[in-house]
PDB file of C-alpha atoms in Angstrom:
ATOM      1  CA  UNK A   1       3.638  -4.871  22.257  1.00 81.00           C
ATOM      2  CA  UNK A   2       2.674  -2.781  19.209  1.00 89.00           C
ATOM      3  CA  UNK A   3       4.035  -3.479  15.728  1.00 91.00           C
ATOM      4  CA  UNK A   4       4.957  -0.159  14.125  1.00 92.00           C
ATOM      5  CA  UNK A   5       5.992  -0.259  10.465  1.00 93.00           C
ATOM      6  CA  UNK A   6       7.771   3.097  10.796  1.00 90.00           C
ATOM      7  CA  UNK A   7      10.219   1.636  13.295  1.00 90.00           C
ATOM      8  CA  UNK A   8      10.439  -2.018  12.305  1.00 91.00           C
ATOM      9  CA  UNK A   9      10.527  -1.807   8.506  1.00 93.00           C
ATOM     10  CA  UNK A  10      12.688   1.195   7.794  1.00 90.00           C
ATOM     11  CA  UNK A  11      14.312  -0.538   4.823  1.00 88.00           C
ATOM     12  CA  UNK A  12      10.956  -0.529   3.019  1.00 93.00           C
ATOM     13  CA  UNK A  13       9.321   2.642   4.333  1.00 91.00           C
ATOM     14  CA  UNK A  14      12.217   4.863   5.383  1.00 83.00           C
ATOM     15  CA  UNK A  15      13.800   5.356   1.975  1.00 75.00           C
ATOM     16  CA  UNK A  16      15.668   8.563   1.106  1.00 77.00           C
ATOM     17  CA  UNK A  17      15.625  10.718  -2.039  1.00 81.00           C
ATOM     18  CA  UNK A  18      18.167   8.455  -3.701  1.00 92.00           C
ATOM     19  CA  UNK A  19      17.375   5.411  -5.819  1.00 96.00           C
ATOM     20  CA  UNK A  20      18.101   2.077  -4.172  1.00 95.00           C
ATOM     21  CA  UNK A  21      17.676  -1.645  -4.707  1.00 96.00           C
ATOM     22  CA  UNK A  22      15.401  -3.531  -2.288  1.00 96.00           C
ATOM     23  CA  UNK A  23      13.943  -7.012  -1.974  1.00 96.00           C
ATOM     24  CA  UNK A  24      10.299  -6.907  -0.949  1.00 97.00           C
ATOM     25  CA  UNK A  25       9.070 -10.095   0.770  1.00 97.00           C
ATOM     26  CA  UNK A  26       5.646 -11.708   0.612  1.00 97.00           C
ATOM     27  CA  UNK A  27       3.101  -9.307   2.107  1.00 98.00           C
ATOM     28  CA  UNK A  28      -0.638  -9.326   2.787  1.00 98.00           C
ATOM     29  CA  UNK A  29      -2.900  -6.518   1.631  1.00 98.00           C
ATOM     30  CA  UNK A  30      -6.477  -5.379   1.880  1.00 98.00           C
ATOM     31  CA  UNK A  31      -7.148  -4.418  -1.754  1.00 98.00           C
ATOM     32  CA  UNK A  32      -9.699  -2.947  -4.130  1.00 98.00           C
ATOM     33  CA  UNK A  33      -9.356  -2.400  -7.875  1.00 98.00           C
ATOM     34  CA  UNK A  34     -10.501   0.497 -10.028  1.00 98.00           C
ATOM     35  CA  UNK A  35      -9.809   2.507 -13.139  1.00 97.00           C
ATOM     36  CA  UNK A  36      -9.966   6.084 -14.326  1.00 97.00           C
ATOM     37  CA  UNK A  37      -8.873   9.461 -13.024  1.00 96.00           C
ATOM     38  CA  UNK A  38      -7.787   9.325  -9.355  1.00 96.00           C
ATOM     39  CA  UNK A  39      -9.161  12.847  -8.933  1.00 94.00           C
ATOM     40  CA  UNK A  40     -12.675  11.510  -9.468  1.00 95.00           C
ATOM     41  CA  UNK A  41     -15.102  10.616  -6.691  1.00 96.00           C
ATOM     42  CA  UNK A  42     -14.982   6.905  -7.557  1.00 97.00           C
ATOM     43  CA  UNK A  43     -11.328   6.731  -6.523  1.00 97.00           C
ATOM     44  CA  UNK A  44     -12.009   8.532  -3.239  1.00 96.00           C
ATOM     45  CA  UNK A  45     -14.897   6.153  -2.531  1.00 97.00           C
ATOM     46  CA  UNK A  46     -12.638   3.129  -3.023  1.00 98.00           C
ATOM     47  CA  UNK A  47      -9.981   4.555  -0.743  1.00 97.00           C
ATOM     48  CA  UNK A  48     -12.661   5.423   1.772  1.00 97.00           C
ATOM     49  CA  UNK A  49     -13.998   1.882   2.021  1.00 98.00           C
ATOM     50  CA  UNK A  50     -10.558   0.474   2.859  1.00 98.00           C
ATOM     51  CA  UNK A  51     -10.069   2.275   6.152  1.00 98.00           C
ATOM     52  CA  UNK A  52     -13.165   1.165   8.099  1.00 98.00           C
ATOM     53  CA  UNK A  53     -12.349  -2.450   7.275  1.00 98.00           C
ATOM     54  CA  UNK A  54      -8.680  -1.986   8.171  1.00 98.00           C
ATOM     55  CA  UNK A  55      -9.641  -0.519  11.538  1.00 98.00           C
ATOM     56  CA  UNK A  56     -12.139  -3.324  12.115  1.00 97.00           C
ATOM     57  CA  UNK A  57      -9.411  -5.880  11.389  1.00 97.00           C
ATOM     58  CA  UNK A  58      -7.048  -4.083  13.767  1.00 96.00           C
ATOM     59  CA  UNK A  59      -9.542  -3.940  16.621  1.00 95.00           C
ATOM     60  CA  UNK A  60     -10.742  -7.469  15.939  1.00 93.00           C
ATOM     61  CA  UNK A  61      -7.217  -8.816  16.227  1.00 91.00           C
ATOM     62  CA  UNK A  62      -6.671  -6.903  19.461  1.00 88.00           C
ATOM     63  CA  UNK A  63      -9.822  -8.476  20.961  1.00 88.00           C
ATOM     64  CA  UNK A  64      -8.847 -11.902  19.617  1.00 85.00           C
ATOM     65  CA  UNK A  65      -5.418 -11.621  21.233  1.00 84.00           C
ATOM     66  CA  UNK A  66      -6.842 -10.695  24.626  1.00 82.00           C
ATOM     67  CA  UNK A  67      -9.467 -13.448  24.498  1.00 82.00           C
ATOM     68  CA  UNK A  68      -7.086 -16.295  23.648  1.00 76.00           C
ATOM     69  CA  UNK A  69      -4.428 -16.378  26.335  1.00 72.00           C
ATOM     70  CA  UNK A  70      -3.407 -19.884  25.286  1.00 69.00           C
ATOM     71  CA  UNK A  71      -2.459 -18.628  21.814  1.00 68.00           C
ATOM     72  CA  UNK A  72      -0.563 -15.511  22.789  1.00 69.00           C
ATOM     73  CA  UNK A  73       2.796 -17.264  22.624  1.00 70.00           C
ATOM     74  CA  UNK A  74       2.246 -17.647  18.854  1.00 73.00           C
ATOM     75  CA  UNK A  75       2.150 -13.878  18.280  1.00 75.00           C
ATOM     76  CA  UNK A  76       4.966 -11.385  18.716  1.00 78.00           C
ATOM     77  CA  UNK A  77       2.568  -8.436  18.860  1.00 83.00           C
ATOM     78  CA  UNK A  78      -0.748  -7.704  20.525  1.00 86.00           C
ATOM     79  CA  UNK A  79      -1.657  -4.854  18.161  1.00 90.00           C
ATOM     80  CA  UNK A  80      -0.317  -2.976  15.156  1.00 94.00           C
ATOM     81  CA  UNK A  81      -0.248   0.461  13.543  1.00 95.00           C
ATOM     82  CA  UNK A  82      -2.310   0.997  10.396  1.00 96.00           C
ATOM     83  CA  UNK A  83      -0.009   0.833   7.389  1.00 97.00           C
ATOM     84  CA  UNK A  84       0.173   3.651   4.805  1.00 97.00           C
ATOM     85  CA  UNK A  85      -2.022   3.646   1.721  1.00 98.00           C
ATOM     86  CA  UNK A  86      -0.416   2.040  -1.339  1.00 98.00           C
ATOM     87  CA  UNK A  87      -1.335   1.639  -4.969  1.00 98.00           C
ATOM     88  CA  UNK A  88      -0.224  -0.426  -7.940  1.00 98.00           C
ATOM     89  CA  UNK A  89      -0.687   1.676 -11.063  1.00 97.00           C
ATOM     90  CA  UNK A  90      -0.801   0.959 -14.778  1.00 95.00           C
ATOM     91  CA  UNK A  91      -2.505   2.449 -17.838  1.00 93.00           C
ATOM     92  CA  UNK A  92      -4.405   1.374 -20.913  1.00 91.00           C
ATOM     93  CA  UNK A  93      -2.699   4.183 -22.837  1.00 89.00           C
ATOM     94  CA  UNK A  94       1.055   3.546 -22.702  1.00 83.00           C
ATOM     95  CA  UNK A  95       1.616   6.148 -25.446  1.00 84.00           C
ATOM     96  CA  UNK A  96       0.446   8.926 -23.133  1.00 84.00           C
ATOM     97  CA  UNK A  97       1.100   8.206 -19.465  1.00 80.00           C
ATOM     98  CA  UNK A  98      -0.416  11.582 -18.538  1.00 83.00           C
ATOM     99  CA  UNK A  99      -3.863  10.374 -19.673  1.00 90.00           C
ATOM    100  CA  UNK A 100      -5.412   9.896 -16.233  1.00 93.00           C
ATOM    101  CA  UNK A 101      -8.704   8.618 -17.615  1.00 95.00           C
ATOM    102  CA  UNK A 102      -6.830   5.510 -18.830  1.00 95.00           C
ATOM    103  CA  UNK A 103      -5.306   4.682 -15.449  1.00 96.00           C
ATOM    104  CA  UNK A 104      -5.839   1.247 -13.916  1.00 97.00           C
ATOM    105  CA  UNK A 105      -5.087   0.759 -10.249  1.00 98.00           C
ATOM    106  CA  UNK A 106      -5.232  -1.494  -7.241  1.00 98.00           C
ATOM    107  CA  UNK A 107      -5.395   0.521  -4.016  1.00 98.00           C
ATOM    108  CA  UNK A 108      -4.457  -1.227  -0.784  1.00 98.00           C
ATOM    109  CA  UNK A 109      -3.573  -1.193   2.884  1.00 98.00           C
ATOM    110  CA  UNK A 110      -1.005  -3.698   4.036  1.00 98.00           C
ATOM    111  CA  UNK A 111      -1.964  -6.155   6.772  1.00 97.00           C
ATOM    112  CA  UNK A 112       0.326  -8.042   9.186  1.00 94.00           C
ATOM    113  CA  UNK A 113       1.188 -11.612   8.201  1.00 93.00           C
ATOM    114  CA  UNK A 114      -0.893 -13.010  11.068  1.00 91.00           C
ATOM    115  CA  UNK A 115      -4.197 -11.613   9.766  1.00 94.00           C
ATOM    116  CA  UNK A 116      -6.335 -14.468   8.431  1.00 94.00           C
ATOM    117  CA  UNK A 117      -9.109 -14.734   5.844  1.00 97.00           C
ATOM    118  CA  UNK A 118     -11.533 -15.368   8.697  1.00 96.00           C
ATOM    119  CA  UNK A 119     -10.496 -12.131  10.435  1.00 95.00           C
ATOM    120  CA  UNK A 120     -10.945 -10.286   7.130  1.00 98.00           C
ATOM    121  CA  UNK A 121     -14.435 -11.700   6.555  1.00 97.00           C
ATOM    122  CA  UNK A 122     -15.452 -10.926  10.132  1.00 97.00           C
ATOM    123  CA  UNK A 123     -14.340  -7.319   9.678  1.00 97.00           C
ATOM    124  CA  UNK A 124     -16.246  -6.985   6.401  1.00 98.00           C
ATOM    125  CA  UNK A 125     -19.419  -8.253   8.081  1.00 98.00           C
ATOM    126  CA  UNK A 126     -19.012  -5.875  11.024  1.00 97.00           C
ATOM    127  CA  UNK A 127     -18.523  -2.830   8.786  1.00 98.00           C
ATOM    128  CA  UNK A 128     -21.404  -3.850   6.494  1.00 98.00           C
ATOM    129  CA  UNK A 129     -23.712  -4.077   9.483  1.00 97.00           C
ATOM    130  CA  UNK A 130     -22.890  -0.556  10.659  1.00 96.00           C
ATOM    131  CA  UNK A 131     -22.471   1.156   7.293  1.00 96.00           C
ATOM    132  CA  UNK A 132     -23.674  -0.849   4.250  1.00 96.00           C
ATOM    133  CA  UNK A 133     -21.640  -0.143   1.126  1.00 97.00           C
ATOM    134  CA  UNK A 134     -21.705  -1.985  -2.187  1.00 97.00           C
ATOM    135  CA  UNK A 135     -17.946  -1.500  -2.505  1.00 98.00           C
ATOM    136  CA  UNK A 136     -17.360  -3.820   0.460  1.00 98.00           C
ATOM    137  CA  UNK A 137     -17.998  -6.760  -1.883  1.00 98.00           C
ATOM    138  CA  UNK A 138     -15.089  -5.565  -4.055  1.00 98.00           C
ATOM    139  CA  UNK A 139     -12.510  -5.885  -1.279  1.00 98.00           C
ATOM    140  CA  UNK A 140     -10.053  -8.772  -1.108  1.00 98.00           C
ATOM    141  CA  UNK A 141      -7.327  -9.999   1.219  1.00 98.00           C
ATOM    142  CA  UNK A 142      -4.400 -10.713  -1.086  1.00 98.00           C
ATOM    143  CA  UNK A 143      -0.870 -12.039  -0.764  1.00 98.00           C
ATOM    144  CA  UNK A 144       1.621 -10.233  -3.022  1.00 98.00           C
ATOM    145  CA  UNK A 145       5.367 -10.680  -3.487  1.00 96.00           C
ATOM    146  CA  UNK A 146       7.132  -7.854  -5.332  1.00 97.00           C
ATOM    147  CA  UNK A 147      10.596  -9.367  -4.942  1.00 97.00           C
ATOM    148  CA  UNK A 148      13.553  -7.444  -6.401  1.00 98.00           C
ATOM    149  CA  UNK A 149      12.672  -3.762  -6.903  1.00 98.00           C
ATOM    150  CA  UNK A 150      14.164  -0.322  -7.248  1.00 97.00           C
ATOM    151  CA  UNK A 151      12.620   2.510  -5.258  1.00 96.00           C
ATOM    152  CA  UNK A 152      13.020   6.192  -4.535  1.00 97.00           C
ATOM    153  CA  UNK A 153      11.363   8.798  -2.316  1.00 96.00           C
ATOM    154  CA  UNK A 154       9.495  11.383  -4.390  1.00 96.00           C
ATOM    155  CA  UNK A 155       8.978  14.684  -2.599  1.00 96.00           C
ATOM    156  CA  UNK A 156       6.320  16.860  -4.216  1.00 96.00           C
ATOM    157  CA  UNK A 157       3.291  16.773  -6.472  1.00 95.00           C
ATOM    158  CA  UNK A 158       2.110  13.541  -8.081  1.00 95.00           C
ATOM    159  CA  UNK A 159       2.296  15.331 -11.440  1.00 92.00           C
ATOM    160  CA  UNK A 160       6.061  15.764 -10.955  1.00 95.00           C
ATOM    161  CA  UNK A 161       6.728  12.025 -10.504  1.00 95.00           C
ATOM    162  CA  UNK A 162       8.238  11.531 -14.014  1.00 93.00           C
ATOM    163  CA  UNK A 163      11.438  13.254 -12.853  1.00 95.00           C
ATOM    164  CA  UNK A 164      11.824  10.732 -10.021  1.00 96.00           C
ATOM    165  CA  UNK A 165      11.027   7.837 -12.332  1.00 95.00           C
ATOM    166  CA  UNK A 166      13.802   9.052 -14.631  1.00 96.00           C
ATOM    167  CA  UNK A 167      16.223   8.752 -11.710  1.00 96.00           C
ATOM    168  CA  UNK A 168      14.956   5.238 -11.037  1.00 96.00           C
ATOM    169  CA  UNK A 169      15.394   4.269 -14.684  1.00 97.00           C
ATOM    170  CA  UNK A 170      18.952   5.634 -14.732  1.00 97.00           C
ATOM    171  CA  UNK A 171      19.801   3.755 -11.534  1.00 97.00           C
ATOM    172  CA  UNK A 172      18.360   0.505 -12.871  1.00 98.00           C
ATOM    173  CA  UNK A 173      20.378   0.844 -16.078  1.00 97.00           C
ATOM    174  CA  UNK A 174      23.586   1.503 -14.124  1.00 97.00           C
ATOM    175  CA  UNK A 175      22.920  -1.641 -12.071  1.00 97.00           C
ATOM    176  CA  UNK A 176      22.328  -3.740 -15.195  1.00 98.00           C
ATOM    177  CA  UNK A 177      18.673  -4.250 -14.279  1.00 98.00           C
ATOM    178  CA  UNK A 178      15.592  -4.366 -16.496  1.00 97.00           C
ATOM    179  CA  UNK A 179      12.093  -3.264 -15.567  1.00 96.00           C
ATOM    180  CA  UNK A 180       9.757  -6.273 -15.405  1.00 96.00           C
ATOM    181  CA  UNK A 181       6.503  -4.551 -16.395  1.00 93.00           C
ATOM    182  CA  UNK A 182       4.875  -1.185 -16.953  1.00 89.00           C
ATOM    183  CA  UNK A 183       3.215  -1.379 -13.525  1.00 95.00           C
ATOM    184  CA  UNK A 184       4.635   0.530 -10.591  1.00 97.00           C
ATOM    185  CA  UNK A 185       3.835   0.842  -6.882  1.00 98.00           C
ATOM    186  CA  UNK A 186       3.284   4.047  -4.936  1.00 98.00           C
ATOM    187  CA  UNK A 187       3.330   4.259  -1.127  1.00 98.00           C
ATOM    188  CA  UNK A 188       1.817   7.421   0.319  1.00 97.00           C
ATOM    189  CA  UNK A 189       3.615   8.451   3.503  1.00 96.00           C
ATOM    190  CA  UNK A 190       1.186  11.268   4.218  1.00 93.00           C
ATOM    191  CA  UNK A 191      -2.477  11.975   3.538  1.00 91.00           C
ATOM    192  CA  UNK A 192      -2.769  13.693   0.153  1.00 89.00           C
ATOM    193  CA  UNK A 193      -6.101  15.206   1.198  1.00 87.00           C
ATOM    194  CA  UNK A 194      -4.448  17.072   4.065  1.00 92.00           C
ATOM    195  CA  UNK A 195      -0.988  17.733   2.600  1.00 95.00           C
ATOM    196  CA  UNK A 196       0.022  20.475   0.184  1.00 95.00           C
ATOM    197  CA  UNK A 197       1.277  19.010  -3.126  1.00 93.00           C
ATOM    198  CA  UNK A 198       4.807  20.329  -2.632  1.00 95.00           C
ATOM    199  CA  UNK A 199       5.049  18.601   0.778  1.00 95.00           C
ATOM    200  CA  UNK A 200       3.800  15.143  -0.226  1.00 96.00           C
ATOM    201  CA  UNK A 201       6.162  12.210   0.314  1.00 96.00           C
ATOM    202  CA  UNK A 202       5.615   9.196  -1.912  1.00 97.00           C
ATOM    203  CA  UNK A 203       7.750   6.086  -2.321  1.00 97.00           C
ATOM    204  CA  UNK A 204       7.911   5.070  -5.979  1.00 97.00           C
ATOM    205  CA  UNK A 205       8.855   1.462  -6.686  1.00 97.00           C
ATOM    206  CA  UNK A 206       8.890  -0.999  -9.575  1.00 98.00           C
ATOM    207  CA  UNK A 207      10.006  -4.588 -10.083  1.00 98.00           C
ATOM    208  CA  UNK A 208      13.263  -5.403 -11.867  1.00 98.00           C
ATOM    209  CA  UNK A 209      15.178  -8.452 -13.051  1.00 97.00           C
TER     210      UNK A 209
END
């Protein structure tokens, strides 16, 4: 059976264009950090190194599942769909949030809970053997818990996100909630490289208390 985040986690990935309160559980991610303008080649290179490893993890788990019949009862799924790209964003210049050169980010692809550090390291080694890349040493398998958050679906250009964040801020205030930090999370529901800016769908989310 295939685990599909689109079907099985609609509360986290199927949000509508209306602010809402969600509780995000502990999740595992394949991550890489960076800084600077996301329109630069360095950002694209970091995104690009995530996917080969994610696919290697996916295929490695599928082979592992088939090869260990005695362990299959421990897993609910034999394979899984690749999760959407996500990013945690901040800035060194809080006085001008439009200053893209000051951005700091952690770009990531979520992994199922049953993916282990050993599976991650095996995937890194396999990708490095086929296509050596210095950025592979920058990747990590991390566990992150966002907890209580507010989120909204932003439809349109990344440059127009402030309007959606204003809606989030208003919703949080109405609910008596306070933003925990300047950081925020973005979840990209379509490929920005292949999608016109006005058609992009991005979940915007930040932690509250």
